[in-house]
Amino acid sequence: MPAGSVRLSHDSKDDKDPAQRYPLLADASEEKLEELNKAVKKKLDWVFLPVVTLMLLMNYLDRINVSNARLAGMQEDMHMSDVEWSAGISLFYVGYIISQIPANVVIAKGKPALLLPMVMLGWSAVTICLPLATQPWGFMLCRFLVGITEGPFLPGVALLSSSWYTKEESSFRMAIWHAGNIVSNVCSGLLAAAILTNMHNIGSLSSWQWFFIIEGAVSILVAFIGFWGLPNFPNNTSTSYMTEEQLQMAQYRMLVSAGGISEDDEGDYWTGFVMACKDPFTWMFAFLHFAIIIGQSFKDFLPSIMDTLGYNRTITYLIQAPPYVIAYLVTLAVSWSSGKYFEHCYHIIGPMVAALVGAVIMISTLNVGARYFGIILLCSGPFVALNIHIPWETAVVPRPRTKRAALIAIVNCCSSVSHWFTPYFFLRNQEPRYETGGGLIIVGCGLSIISCLVIRWYCQKKNKEIEKREEETGELTSFRFAI
């Protein structure tokens, strides 16, 4: 069977045939099964995927907008020191971590088509309120609340996506929606150039205040699109989204992809959480994600790093876009390759090596061309690695849904802890080289490479155990741990 495909045919007419679980598929021909399979993927690819990508774009845009607002005088207008500014950046991730695990477990047993747009409305409202803050404590409070409301979103989207797309399809599709974080950086720079340089003192507001108001308003509009474009899970989505036949096919596809284990074979809210805590994979992926995020720690300070290249304010905003455009194209290419060959480890290691080289360039030279090339490597590496990391963890731990939900949230929480301390490594008194921050990035890249190799070894070990068990019992399974 070629990589990236799922075998959707009847092996037999007994109880071992997965299609027998679904009455509308039990007697369907192979041609009919394939027709339904294509219909499900078409609906997901042309409705779900664009909507969730747009929502993720706004999610990241509302998260990173403060970095460009800082260049427009936000820090000075609110009378904040560098330490207070970094504290506000860190507090976002305090709220972000607090809400993730309980929210994702609730989403796993609930209706993400309702819950995800609702949390989007929450962070959009707080973003619009941020311009009202005039003191450091107001900035810190708003960033904390944005973190609380944004926390459930990315893990929820990862859970929902992995409940509809098979493990063979996930890498490329997740790259498309997760790359919304890359596109948001492109948009942020372009919007900053348009708004922050042209709207100062309009309506007695600073340009950075208009920046938050406009972004928050657009985010609210996108949230309402989400109420229309998002499904629930295959077993509880309304027939207004897909036909009953297509919904049964969606469940069948995931059953085959998981080796015959149903996603709905699960207990109460916290059973999956306990299972995830006991699984070594949870903590291996948590450490890997933690290391990748450390390698990406420059992200909130990229406009400030760009400012050290010596260009005027408008050019500084605009030159942020090309590195992220390149990162987006590289992400799609590498993710497609990962899905085609069903390989994750080396598809992460390669980009992280590139990011390590980029960090070395950033701290070792003041040549503008070399530093800009280093920034391109920095932007491409960790973003690509994150896009491969998420489908890897959901492919390795596919069932039950509550366990997968808890794993995604735990991993994301552990990685977000890095944001409590990394902002203090990029202080303005270390411009233009940011030696401490660059050294931190190098450490993160190195740890992520080691983590990938450890997880790959453990997956191979578990696969050998499955093969040995098959030889001893004679019972075959199609499931293998993805490497």
PDB file of N, CA and C in Angstrom, residues 184-230:
ATOM      1  N   SER A 184       0.659  34.622   9.857  1.00  0.00           N
ATOM      2  CA  SER A 184       0.319  35.724  10.754  1.00  0.00           C
ATOM      3  C   SER A 184       1.496  36.667  10.959  1.00  0.00           C
ATOM      4  N   ASN A 185       2.709  36.099  10.969  1.00  0.00           N
ATOM      5  CA  ASN A 185       3.890  36.960  11.098  1.00  0.00           C
ATOM      6  C   ASN A 185       4.086  37.825   9.860  1.00  0.00           C
ATOM      7  N   VAL A 186       3.774  37.258   8.682  1.00  0.00           N
ATOM      8  CA  VAL A 186       3.820  38.048   7.450  1.00  0.00           C
ATOM      9  C   VAL A 186       2.794  39.176   7.526  1.00  0.00           C
ATOM     10  N   CYS A 187       1.564  38.819   7.899  1.00  0.00           N
ATOM     11  CA  CYS A 187       0.487  39.810   7.966  1.00  0.00           C
ATOM     12  C   CYS A 187       0.773  40.876   9.010  1.00  0.00           C
ATOM     13  N   SER A 188       1.353  40.443  10.141  1.00  0.00           N
ATOM     14  CA  SER A 188       1.622  41.396  11.219  1.00  0.00           C
ATOM     15  C   SER A 188       2.577  42.488  10.752  1.00  0.00           C
ATOM     16  N   GLY A 189       3.626  42.090  10.037  1.00  0.00           N
ATOM     17  CA  GLY A 189       4.568  43.083   9.538  1.00  0.00           C
ATOM     18  C   GLY A 189       3.937  44.021   8.530  1.00  0.00           C
ATOM     19  N   LEU A 190       3.120  43.461   7.625  1.00  0.00           N
ATOM     20  CA  LEU A 190       2.479  44.292   6.600  1.00  0.00           C
ATOM     21  C   LEU A 190       1.429  45.214   7.210  1.00  0.00           C
ATOM     22  N   LEU A 191       0.653  44.688   8.157  1.00  0.00           N
ATOM     23  CA  LEU A 191      -0.345  45.521   8.829  1.00  0.00           C
ATOM     24  C   LEU A 191       0.329  46.617   9.648  1.00  0.00           C
ATOM     25  N   ALA A 192       1.449  46.249  10.269  1.00  0.00           N
ATOM     26  CA  ALA A 192       2.175  47.251  11.041  1.00  0.00           C
ATOM     27  C   ALA A 192       2.630  48.393  10.142  1.00  0.00           C
ATOM     28  N   ALA A 193       3.130  48.043   8.953  1.00  0.00           N
ATOM     29  CA  ALA A 193       3.578  49.075   8.024  1.00  0.00           C
ATOM     30  C   ALA A 193       2.417  49.972   7.595  1.00  0.00           C
ATOM     31  N   ALA A 194       1.214  49.372   7.443  1.00  0.00           N
ATOM     32  CA  ALA A 194       0.056  50.148   6.983  1.00  0.00           C
ATOM     33  C   ALA A 194      -0.580  50.957   8.105  1.00  0.00           C
ATOM     34  N   ILE A 195      -0.707  50.347   9.291  1.00  0.00           N
ATOM     35  CA  ILE A 195      -1.452  50.994  10.376  1.00  0.00           C
ATOM     36  C   ILE A 195      -0.546  51.834  11.267  1.00  0.00           C
ATOM     37  N   LEU A 196       0.571  51.256  11.681  1.00  0.00           N
ATOM     38  CA  LEU A 196       1.405  51.934  12.675  1.00  0.00           C
ATOM     39  C   LEU A 196       2.129  53.147  12.116  1.00  0.00           C
ATOM     40  N   THR A 197       2.231  53.230  10.799  1.00  0.00           N
ATOM     41  CA  THR A 197       2.909  54.399  10.208  1.00  0.00           C
ATOM     42  C   THR A 197       1.937  55.426   9.637  1.00  0.00           C
ATOM     43  N   ASN A 198       0.623  55.124   9.683  1.00  0.00           N
ATOM     44  CA  ASN A 198      -0.333  56.032   9.026  1.00  0.00           C
ATOM     45  C   ASN A 198      -1.518  56.461   9.895  1.00  0.00           C
ATOM     46  N   MET A 199      -1.707  55.848  11.061  1.00  0.00           N
ATOM     47  CA  MET A 199      -2.927  56.115  11.816  1.00  0.00           C
ATOM     48  C   MET A 199      -2.670  56.781  13.163  1.00  0.00           C
ATOM     49  N   HIS A 200      -1.501  57.344  13.338  1.00  0.00           N
ATOM     50  CA  HIS A 200      -1.209  57.982  14.616  1.00  0.00           C
ATOM     51  C   HIS A 200      -2.066  59.237  14.804  1.00  0.00           C
ATOM     52  N   ASN A 201      -2.655  59.349  15.996  1.00  0.00           N
ATOM     53  CA  ASN A 201      -3.471  60.503  16.408  1.00  0.00           C
ATOM     54  C   ASN A 201      -4.797  60.619  15.668  1.00  0.00           C
ATOM     55  N   ILE A 202      -5.194  59.607  14.917  1.00  0.00           N
ATOM     56  CA  ILE A 202      -6.544  59.602  14.341  1.00  0.00           C
ATOM     57  C   ILE A 202      -7.535  59.299  15.456  1.00  0.00           C
ATOM     58  N   GLY A 203      -8.521  60.171  15.621  1.00  0.00           N
ATOM     59  CA  GLY A 203      -9.484  59.990  16.706  1.00  0.00           C
ATOM     60  C   GLY A 203      -8.848  60.064  18.076  1.00  0.00           C
ATOM     61  N   SER A 204      -7.747  60.809  18.197  1.00  0.00           N
ATOM     62  CA  SER A 204      -7.025  60.972  19.472  1.00  0.00           C
ATOM     63  C   SER A 204      -6.439  59.671  20.000  1.00  0.00           C
ATOM     64  N   LEU A 205      -6.261  58.700  19.131  1.00  0.00           N
ATOM     65  CA  LEU A 205      -5.668  57.424  19.525  1.00  0.00           C
ATOM     66  C   LEU A 205      -4.308  57.255  18.872  1.00  0.00           C
ATOM     67  N   SER A 206      -3.417  56.573  19.576  1.00  0.00           N
ATOM     68  CA  SER A 206      -2.107  56.250  19.003  1.00  0.00           C
ATOM     69  C   SER A 206      -2.274  55.175  17.942  1.00  0.00           C
ATOM     70  N   SER A 207      -1.288  55.080  17.069  1.00  0.00           N
ATOM     71  CA  SER A 207      -1.371  54.077  16.001  1.00  0.00           C
ATOM     72  C   SER A 207      -1.402  52.661  16.558  1.00  0.00           C
ATOM     73  N   TRP A 208      -0.655  52.419  17.662  1.00  0.00           N
ATOM     74  CA  TRP A 208      -0.652  51.062  18.218  1.00  0.00           C
ATOM     75  C   TRP A 208      -2.007  50.704  18.813  1.00  0.00           C
ATOM     76  N   GLN A 209      -2.765  51.701  19.277  1.00  0.00           N
ATOM     77  CA  GLN A 209      -4.119  51.426  19.780  1.00  0.00           C
ATOM     78  C   GLN A 209      -5.050  51.011  18.639  1.00  0.00           C
ATOM     79  N   TRP A 210      -4.930  51.706  17.504  1.00  0.00           N
ATOM     80  CA  TRP A 210      -5.711  51.310  16.330  1.00  0.00           C
ATOM     81  C   TRP A 210      -5.327  49.897  15.868  1.00  0.00           C
ATOM     82  N   PHE A 211      -4.072  49.567  16.008  1.00  0.00           N
ATOM     83  CA  PHE A 211      -3.562  48.245  15.626  1.00  0.00           C
ATOM     84  C   PHE A 211      -4.348  47.145  16.341  1.00  0.00           C
ATOM     85  N   PHE A 212      -4.527  47.282  17.649  1.00  0.00           N
ATOM     86  CA  PHE A 212      -5.254  46.276  18.424  1.00  0.00           C
ATOM     87  C   PHE A 212      -6.750  46.301  18.129  1.00  0.00           C
ATOM     88  N   ILE A 213      -7.313  47.484  17.972  1.00  0.00           N
ATOM     89  CA  ILE A 213      -8.757  47.588  17.717  1.00  0.00           C
ATOM     90  C   ILE A 213      -9.124  46.920  16.395  1.00  0.00           C
ATOM     91  N   ILE A 214      -8.355  47.216  15.346  1.00  0.00           N
ATOM     92  CA  ILE A 214      -8.657  46.659  14.026  1.00  0.00           C
ATOM     93  C   ILE A 214      -8.471  45.143  14.021  1.00  0.00           C
ATOM     94  N   GLU A 215      -7.363  44.668  14.586  1.00  0.00           N
ATOM     95  CA  GLU A 215      -7.128  43.224  14.617  1.00  0.00           C
ATOM     96  C   GLU A 215      -8.194  42.504  15.432  1.00  0.00           C
ATOM     97  N   GLY A 216      -8.575  43.072  16.569  1.00  0.00           N
ATOM     98  CA  GLY A 216      -9.607  42.444  17.393  1.00  0.00           C
ATOM     99  C   GLY A 216     -10.945  42.365  16.681  1.00  0.00           C
ATOM    100  N   ALA A 217     -11.305  43.429  15.950  1.00  0.00           N
ATOM    101  CA  ALA A 217     -12.583  43.453  15.219  1.00  0.00           C
ATOM    102  C   ALA A 217     -12.602  42.398  14.117  1.00  0.00           C
ATOM    103  N   VAL A 218     -11.502  42.288  13.372  1.00  0.00           N
ATOM    104  CA  VAL A 218     -11.432  41.269  12.318  1.00  0.00           C
ATOM    105  C   VAL A 218     -11.511  39.865  12.923  1.00  0.00           C
ATOM    106  N   SER A 219     -10.884  39.686  14.061  1.00  0.00           N
ATOM    107  CA  SER A 219     -10.898  38.383  14.725  1.00  0.00           C
ATOM    108  C   SER A 219     -12.315  37.978  15.136  1.00  0.00           C
ATOM    109  N   ILE A 220     -13.118  38.949  15.543  1.00  0.00           N
ATOM    110  CA  ILE A 220     -14.514  38.664  15.891  1.00  0.00           C
ATOM    111  C   ILE A 220     -15.286  38.177  14.664  1.00  0.00           C
ATOM    112  N   LEU A 221     -15.072  38.815  13.528  1.00  0.00           N
ATOM    113  CA  LEU A 221     -15.742  38.389  12.296  1.00  0.00           C
ATOM    114  C   LEU A 221     -15.350  36.956  11.924  1.00  0.00           C
ATOM    115  N   VAL A 222     -14.070  36.641  12.074  1.00  0.00           N
ATOM    116  CA  VAL A 222     -13.605  35.289  11.746  1.00  0.00           C
ATOM    117  C   VAL A 222     -14.209  34.263  12.702  1.00  0.00           C
ATOM    118  N   ALA A 223     -14.392  34.636  13.974  1.00  0.00           N
ATOM    119  CA  ALA A 223     -15.000  33.722  14.947  1.00  0.00           C
ATOM    120  C   ALA A 223     -16.405  33.314  14.505  1.00  0.00           C
ATOM    121  N   PHE A 224     -17.157  34.256  13.968  1.00  0.00           N
ATOM    122  CA  PHE A 224     -18.513  33.922  13.511  1.00  0.00           C
ATOM    123  C   PHE A 224     -18.475  33.001  12.293  1.00  0.00           C
ATOM    124  N   ILE A 225     -17.441  33.127  11.451  1.00  0.00           N
ATOM    125  CA  ILE A 225     -17.273  32.176  10.352  1.00  0.00           C
ATOM    126  C   ILE A 225     -17.029  30.777  10.913  1.00  0.00           C
ATOM    127  N   GLY A 226     -16.304  30.713  12.039  1.00  0.00           N
ATOM    128  CA  GLY A 226     -16.019  29.430  12.669  1.00  0.00           C
ATOM    129  C   GLY A 226     -17.270  28.680  13.104  1.00  0.00           C
ATOM    130  N   PHE A 227     -18.308  29.405  13.554  1.00  0.00           N
ATOM    131  CA  PHE A 227     -19.558  28.736  13.942  1.00  0.00           C
ATOM    132  C   PHE A 227     -20.164  27.977  12.767  1.00  0.00           C
ATOM    133  N   TRP A 228     -19.902  28.478  11.547  1.00  0.00           N
ATOM    134  CA  TRP A 228     -20.435  27.825  10.338  1.00  0.00           C
ATOM    135  C   TRP A 228     -19.499  26.747   9.813  1.00  0.00           C
ATOM    136  N   GLY A 229     -18.200  26.987   9.856  1.00  0.00           N
ATOM    137  CA  GLY A 229     -17.265  26.126   9.131  1.00  0.00           C
ATOM    138  C   GLY A 229     -16.654  24.990   9.902  1.00  0.00           C
ATOM    139  N   LEU A 230     -16.820  24.946  11.241  1.00  0.00           N
ATOM    140  CA  LEU A 230     -16.202  23.877  12.019  1.00  0.00           C
ATOM    141  C   LEU A 230     -17.201  22.756  12.299  1.00  0.00           C
TER     142      LEU A 230
END
